[in-house]
Short mmCIF file of N, CA, C and O in Angstrom, two decimals:
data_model
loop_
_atom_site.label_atom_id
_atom_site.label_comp_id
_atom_site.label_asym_id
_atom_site.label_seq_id
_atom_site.Cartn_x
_atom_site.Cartn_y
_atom_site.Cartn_z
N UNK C 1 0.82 -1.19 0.00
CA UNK C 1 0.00 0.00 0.00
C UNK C 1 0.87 1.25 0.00
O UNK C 1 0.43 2.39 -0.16
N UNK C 2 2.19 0.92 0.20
CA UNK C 2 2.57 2.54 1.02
C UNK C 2 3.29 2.66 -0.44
O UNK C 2 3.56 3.80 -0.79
N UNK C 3 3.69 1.38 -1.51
CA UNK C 3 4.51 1.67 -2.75
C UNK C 3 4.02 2.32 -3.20
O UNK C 3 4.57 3.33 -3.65
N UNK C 4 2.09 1.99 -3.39
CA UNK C 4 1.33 2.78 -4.10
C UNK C 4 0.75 4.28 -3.65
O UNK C 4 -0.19 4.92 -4.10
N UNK C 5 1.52 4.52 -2.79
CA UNK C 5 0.99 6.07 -2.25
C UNK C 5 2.26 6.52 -3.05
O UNK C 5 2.14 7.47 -3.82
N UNK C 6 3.70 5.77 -2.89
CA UNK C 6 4.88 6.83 -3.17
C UNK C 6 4.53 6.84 -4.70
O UNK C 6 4.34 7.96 -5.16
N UNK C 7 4.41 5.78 -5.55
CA UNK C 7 4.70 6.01 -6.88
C UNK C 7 3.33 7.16 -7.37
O UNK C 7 3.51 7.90 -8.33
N UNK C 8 1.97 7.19 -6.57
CA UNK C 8 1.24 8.58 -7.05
C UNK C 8 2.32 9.78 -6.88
O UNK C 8 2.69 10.47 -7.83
N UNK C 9 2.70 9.92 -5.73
CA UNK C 9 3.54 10.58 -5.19
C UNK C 9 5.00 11.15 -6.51
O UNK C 9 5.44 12.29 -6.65
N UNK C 10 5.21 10.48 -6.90
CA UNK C 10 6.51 10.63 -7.73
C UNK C 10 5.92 10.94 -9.45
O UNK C 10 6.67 11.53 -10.22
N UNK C 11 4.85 10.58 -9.81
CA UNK C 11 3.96 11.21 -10.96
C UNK C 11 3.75 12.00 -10.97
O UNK C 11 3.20 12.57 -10.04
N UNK C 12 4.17 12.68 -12.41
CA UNK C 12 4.37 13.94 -12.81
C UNK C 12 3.42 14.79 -12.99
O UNK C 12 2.33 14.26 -13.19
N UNK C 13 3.43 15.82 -12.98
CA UNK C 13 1.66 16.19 -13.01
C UNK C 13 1.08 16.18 -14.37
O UNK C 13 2.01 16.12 -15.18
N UNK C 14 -0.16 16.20 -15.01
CA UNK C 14 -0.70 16.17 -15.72
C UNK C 14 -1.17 17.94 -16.52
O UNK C 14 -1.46 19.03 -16.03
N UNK C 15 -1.02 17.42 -17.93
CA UNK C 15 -1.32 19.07 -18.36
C UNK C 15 -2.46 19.47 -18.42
O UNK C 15 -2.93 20.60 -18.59
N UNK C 16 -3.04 18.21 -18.22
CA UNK C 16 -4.71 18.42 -18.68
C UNK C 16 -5.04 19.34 -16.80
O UNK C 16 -6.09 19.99 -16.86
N UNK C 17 -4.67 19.39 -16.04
CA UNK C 17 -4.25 19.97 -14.76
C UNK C 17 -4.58 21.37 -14.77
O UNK C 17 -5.56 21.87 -14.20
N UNK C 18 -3.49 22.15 -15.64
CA UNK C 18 -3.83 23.49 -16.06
C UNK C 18 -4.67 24.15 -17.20
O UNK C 18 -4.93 25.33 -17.44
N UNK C 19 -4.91 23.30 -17.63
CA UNK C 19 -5.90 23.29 -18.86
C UNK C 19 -7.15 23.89 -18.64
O UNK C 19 -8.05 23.38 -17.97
N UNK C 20 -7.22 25.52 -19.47
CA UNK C 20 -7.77 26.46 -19.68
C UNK C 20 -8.50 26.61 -20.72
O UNK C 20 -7.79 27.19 -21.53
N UNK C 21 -9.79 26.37 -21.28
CA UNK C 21 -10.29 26.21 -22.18
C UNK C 21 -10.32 27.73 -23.24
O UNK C 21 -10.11 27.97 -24.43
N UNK C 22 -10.73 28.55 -21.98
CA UNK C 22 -10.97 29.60 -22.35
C UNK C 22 -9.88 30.70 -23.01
O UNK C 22 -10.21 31.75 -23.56
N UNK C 23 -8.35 30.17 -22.82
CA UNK C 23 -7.27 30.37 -23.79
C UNK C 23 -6.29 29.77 -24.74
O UNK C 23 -5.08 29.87 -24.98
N UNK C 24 -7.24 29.14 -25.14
CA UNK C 24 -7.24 28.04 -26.67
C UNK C 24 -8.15 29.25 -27.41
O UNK C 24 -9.28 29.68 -27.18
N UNK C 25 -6.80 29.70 -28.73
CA UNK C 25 -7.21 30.66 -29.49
C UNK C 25 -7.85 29.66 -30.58
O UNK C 25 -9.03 30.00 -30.58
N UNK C 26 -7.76 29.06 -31.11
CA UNK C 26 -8.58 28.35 -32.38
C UNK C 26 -10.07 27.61 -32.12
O UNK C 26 -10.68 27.17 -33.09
N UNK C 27 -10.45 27.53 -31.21
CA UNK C 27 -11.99 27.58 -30.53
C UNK C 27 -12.56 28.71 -30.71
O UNK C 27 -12.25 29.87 -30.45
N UNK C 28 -13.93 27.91 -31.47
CA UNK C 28 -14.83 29.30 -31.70
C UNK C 28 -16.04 28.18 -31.55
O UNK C 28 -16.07 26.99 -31.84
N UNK C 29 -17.03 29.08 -30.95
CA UNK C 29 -18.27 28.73 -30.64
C UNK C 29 -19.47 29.30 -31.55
O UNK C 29 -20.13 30.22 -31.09
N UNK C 30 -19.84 28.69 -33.10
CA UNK C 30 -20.97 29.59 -33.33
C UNK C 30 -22.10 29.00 -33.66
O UNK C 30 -22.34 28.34 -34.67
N UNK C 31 -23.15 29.41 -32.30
CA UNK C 31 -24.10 29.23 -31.78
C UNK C 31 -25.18 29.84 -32.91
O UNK C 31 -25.19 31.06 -33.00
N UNK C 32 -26.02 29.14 -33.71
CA UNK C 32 -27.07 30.22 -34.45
C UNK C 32 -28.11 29.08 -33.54
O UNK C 32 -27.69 28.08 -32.97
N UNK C 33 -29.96 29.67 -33.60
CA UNK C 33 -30.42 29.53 -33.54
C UNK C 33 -31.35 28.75 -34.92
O UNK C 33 -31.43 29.50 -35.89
N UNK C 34 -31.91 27.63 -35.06
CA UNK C 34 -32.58 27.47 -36.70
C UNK C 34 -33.97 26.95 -36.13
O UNK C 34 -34.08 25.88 -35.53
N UNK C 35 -35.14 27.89 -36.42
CA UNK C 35 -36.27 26.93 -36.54
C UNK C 35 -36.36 25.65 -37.18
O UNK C 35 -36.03 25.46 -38.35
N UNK C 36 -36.84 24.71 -36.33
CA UNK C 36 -37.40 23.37 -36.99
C UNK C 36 -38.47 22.86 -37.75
O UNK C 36 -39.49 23.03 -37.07
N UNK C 37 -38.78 22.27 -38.93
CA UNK C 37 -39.61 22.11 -39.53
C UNK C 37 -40.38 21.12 -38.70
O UNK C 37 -39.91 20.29 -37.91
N UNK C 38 -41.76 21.36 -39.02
CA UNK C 38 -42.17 20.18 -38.53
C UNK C 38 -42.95 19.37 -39.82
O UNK C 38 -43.30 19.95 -40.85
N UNK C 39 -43.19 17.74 -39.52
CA UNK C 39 -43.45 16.78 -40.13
C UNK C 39 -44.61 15.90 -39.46
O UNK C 39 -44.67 14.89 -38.75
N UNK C 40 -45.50 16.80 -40.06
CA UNK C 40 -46.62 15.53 -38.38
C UNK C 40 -46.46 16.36 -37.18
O UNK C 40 -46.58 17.58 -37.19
N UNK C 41 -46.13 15.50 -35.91
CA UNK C 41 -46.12 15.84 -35.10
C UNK C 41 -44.31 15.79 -34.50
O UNK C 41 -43.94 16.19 -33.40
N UNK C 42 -43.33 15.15 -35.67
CA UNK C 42 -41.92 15.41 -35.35
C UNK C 42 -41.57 16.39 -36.27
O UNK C 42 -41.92 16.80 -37.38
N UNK C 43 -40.21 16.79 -34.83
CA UNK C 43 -39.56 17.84 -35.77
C UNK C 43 -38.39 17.64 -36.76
O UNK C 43 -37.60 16.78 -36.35
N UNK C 44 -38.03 18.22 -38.01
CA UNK C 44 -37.24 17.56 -39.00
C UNK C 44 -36.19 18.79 -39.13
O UNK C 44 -36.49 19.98 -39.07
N UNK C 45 -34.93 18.26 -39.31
CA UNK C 45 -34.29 19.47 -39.64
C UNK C 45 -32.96 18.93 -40.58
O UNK C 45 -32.65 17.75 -40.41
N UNK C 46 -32.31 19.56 -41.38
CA UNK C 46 -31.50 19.04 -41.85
C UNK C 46 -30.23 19.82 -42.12
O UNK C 46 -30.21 21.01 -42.44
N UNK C 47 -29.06 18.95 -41.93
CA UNK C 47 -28.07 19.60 -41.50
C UNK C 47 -27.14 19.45 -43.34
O UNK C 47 -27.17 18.31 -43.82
N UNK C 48 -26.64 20.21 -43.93
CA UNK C 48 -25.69 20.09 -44.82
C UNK C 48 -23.98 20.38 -44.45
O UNK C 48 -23.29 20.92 -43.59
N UNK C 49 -23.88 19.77 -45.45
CA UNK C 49 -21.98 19.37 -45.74
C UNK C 49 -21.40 20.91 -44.97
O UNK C 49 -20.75 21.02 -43.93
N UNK C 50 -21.88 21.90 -45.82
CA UNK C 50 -20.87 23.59 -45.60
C UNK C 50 -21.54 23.79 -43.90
O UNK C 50 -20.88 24.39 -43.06
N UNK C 51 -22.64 23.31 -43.63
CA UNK C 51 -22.43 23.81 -42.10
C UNK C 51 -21.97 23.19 -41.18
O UNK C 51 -22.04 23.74 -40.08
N UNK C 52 -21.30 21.78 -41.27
CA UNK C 52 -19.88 21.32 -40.33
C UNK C 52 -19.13 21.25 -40.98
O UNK C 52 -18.58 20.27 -40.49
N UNK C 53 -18.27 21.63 -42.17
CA UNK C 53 -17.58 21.64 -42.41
C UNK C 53 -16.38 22.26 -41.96
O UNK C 53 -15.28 21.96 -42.43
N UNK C 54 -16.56 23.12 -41.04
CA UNK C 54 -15.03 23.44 -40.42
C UNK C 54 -15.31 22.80 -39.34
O UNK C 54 -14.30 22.93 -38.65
N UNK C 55 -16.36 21.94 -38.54
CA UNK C 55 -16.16 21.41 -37.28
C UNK C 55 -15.72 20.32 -37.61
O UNK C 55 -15.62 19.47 -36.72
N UNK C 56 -15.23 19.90 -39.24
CA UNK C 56 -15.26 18.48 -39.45
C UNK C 56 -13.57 18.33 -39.55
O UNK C 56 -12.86 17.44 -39.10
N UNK C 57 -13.15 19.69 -40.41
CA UNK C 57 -11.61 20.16 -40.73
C UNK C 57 -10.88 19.81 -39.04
O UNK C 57 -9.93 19.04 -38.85
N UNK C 58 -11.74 20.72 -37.77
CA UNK C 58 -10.87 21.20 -36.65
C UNK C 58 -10.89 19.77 -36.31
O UNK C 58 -9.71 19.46 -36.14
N UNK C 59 -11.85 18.49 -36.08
CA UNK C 59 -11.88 17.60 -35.55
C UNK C 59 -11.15 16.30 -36.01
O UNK C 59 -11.12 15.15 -35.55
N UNK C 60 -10.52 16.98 -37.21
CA UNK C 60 -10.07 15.29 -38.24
C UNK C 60 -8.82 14.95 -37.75
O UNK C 60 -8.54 13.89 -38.32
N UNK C 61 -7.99 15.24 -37.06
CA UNK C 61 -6.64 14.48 -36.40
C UNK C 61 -6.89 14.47 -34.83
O UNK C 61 -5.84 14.10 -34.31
N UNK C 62 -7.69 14.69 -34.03
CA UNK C 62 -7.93 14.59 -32.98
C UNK C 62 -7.51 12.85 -31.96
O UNK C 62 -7.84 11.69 -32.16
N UNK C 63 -7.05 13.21 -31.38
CA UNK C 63 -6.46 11.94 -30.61
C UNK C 63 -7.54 12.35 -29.80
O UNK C 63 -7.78 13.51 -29.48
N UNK C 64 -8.45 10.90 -29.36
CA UNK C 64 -9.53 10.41 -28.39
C UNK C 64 -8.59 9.15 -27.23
O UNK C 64 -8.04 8.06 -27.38
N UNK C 65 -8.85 10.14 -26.05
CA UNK C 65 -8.44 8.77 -24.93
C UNK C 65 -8.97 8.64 -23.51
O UNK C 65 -8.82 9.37 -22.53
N UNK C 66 -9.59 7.58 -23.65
CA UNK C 66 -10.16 7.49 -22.93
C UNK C 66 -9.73 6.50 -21.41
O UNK C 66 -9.38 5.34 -21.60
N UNK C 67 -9.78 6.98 -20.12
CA UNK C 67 -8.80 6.41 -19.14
C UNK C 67 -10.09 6.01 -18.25
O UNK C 67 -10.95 6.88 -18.10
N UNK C 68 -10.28 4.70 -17.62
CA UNK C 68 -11.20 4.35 -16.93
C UNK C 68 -10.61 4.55 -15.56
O UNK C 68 -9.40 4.78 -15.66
N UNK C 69 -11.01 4.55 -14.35
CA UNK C 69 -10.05 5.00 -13.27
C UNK C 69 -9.41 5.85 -12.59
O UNK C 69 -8.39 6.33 -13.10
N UNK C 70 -9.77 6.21 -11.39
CA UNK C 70 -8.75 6.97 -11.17
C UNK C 70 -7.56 7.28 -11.03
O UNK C 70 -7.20 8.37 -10.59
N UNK C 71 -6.75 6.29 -11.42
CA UNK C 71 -5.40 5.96 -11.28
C UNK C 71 -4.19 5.56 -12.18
O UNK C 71 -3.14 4.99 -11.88
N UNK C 72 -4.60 5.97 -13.23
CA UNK C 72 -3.97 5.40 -14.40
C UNK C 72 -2.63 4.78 -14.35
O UNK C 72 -1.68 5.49 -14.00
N UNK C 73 -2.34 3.07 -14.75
CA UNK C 73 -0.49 2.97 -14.59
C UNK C 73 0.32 3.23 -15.12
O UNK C 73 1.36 2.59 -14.93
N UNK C 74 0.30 4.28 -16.07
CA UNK C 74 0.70 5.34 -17.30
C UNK C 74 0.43 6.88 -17.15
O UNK C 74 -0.45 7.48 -16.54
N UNK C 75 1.35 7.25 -17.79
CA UNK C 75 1.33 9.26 -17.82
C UNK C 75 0.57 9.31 -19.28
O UNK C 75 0.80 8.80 -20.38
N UNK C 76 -0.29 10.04 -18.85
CA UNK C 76 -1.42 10.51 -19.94
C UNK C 76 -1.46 11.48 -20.53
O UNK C 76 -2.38 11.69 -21.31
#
């Protein structure tokens, strides 16, 4: 038990730690509002190519990782 207190202990800190969303200059948030059609009683709406297209550009090399645990036996 006490190995596993020192080796948290000796792990380096994590960047995701200081991680500031709000000064990440290439984040942009644009929020429009679009009425929904309706169809019956559902609503239909349809989304085209040019309006994700830059959420599709910012997202295409994105490394996804996902860590179950609180304790990971690896630096993340």
């Amino acid at each position: 038990m006490e190995d596993e207190e020192a080796s948290v202990m000796k792990r380096k800190p994590s960047i995701w730690e200081n991680f500031d969303i709000s000064r990440v200059s290439n984040v942009c948030f644009k929020l429009k509002f679009i009425t929904l059609n309706q169809e019956g009683e559902s609503p239909v709406c349809e989304i085209e190519l040019e309006d994700i297209s830059s959420e599709i550009a910012y997202w295409r090399n994105v490394v996804v990782c996902c860590v179950f645990g609180a304790r990971p036996p690896f630096s993340v």
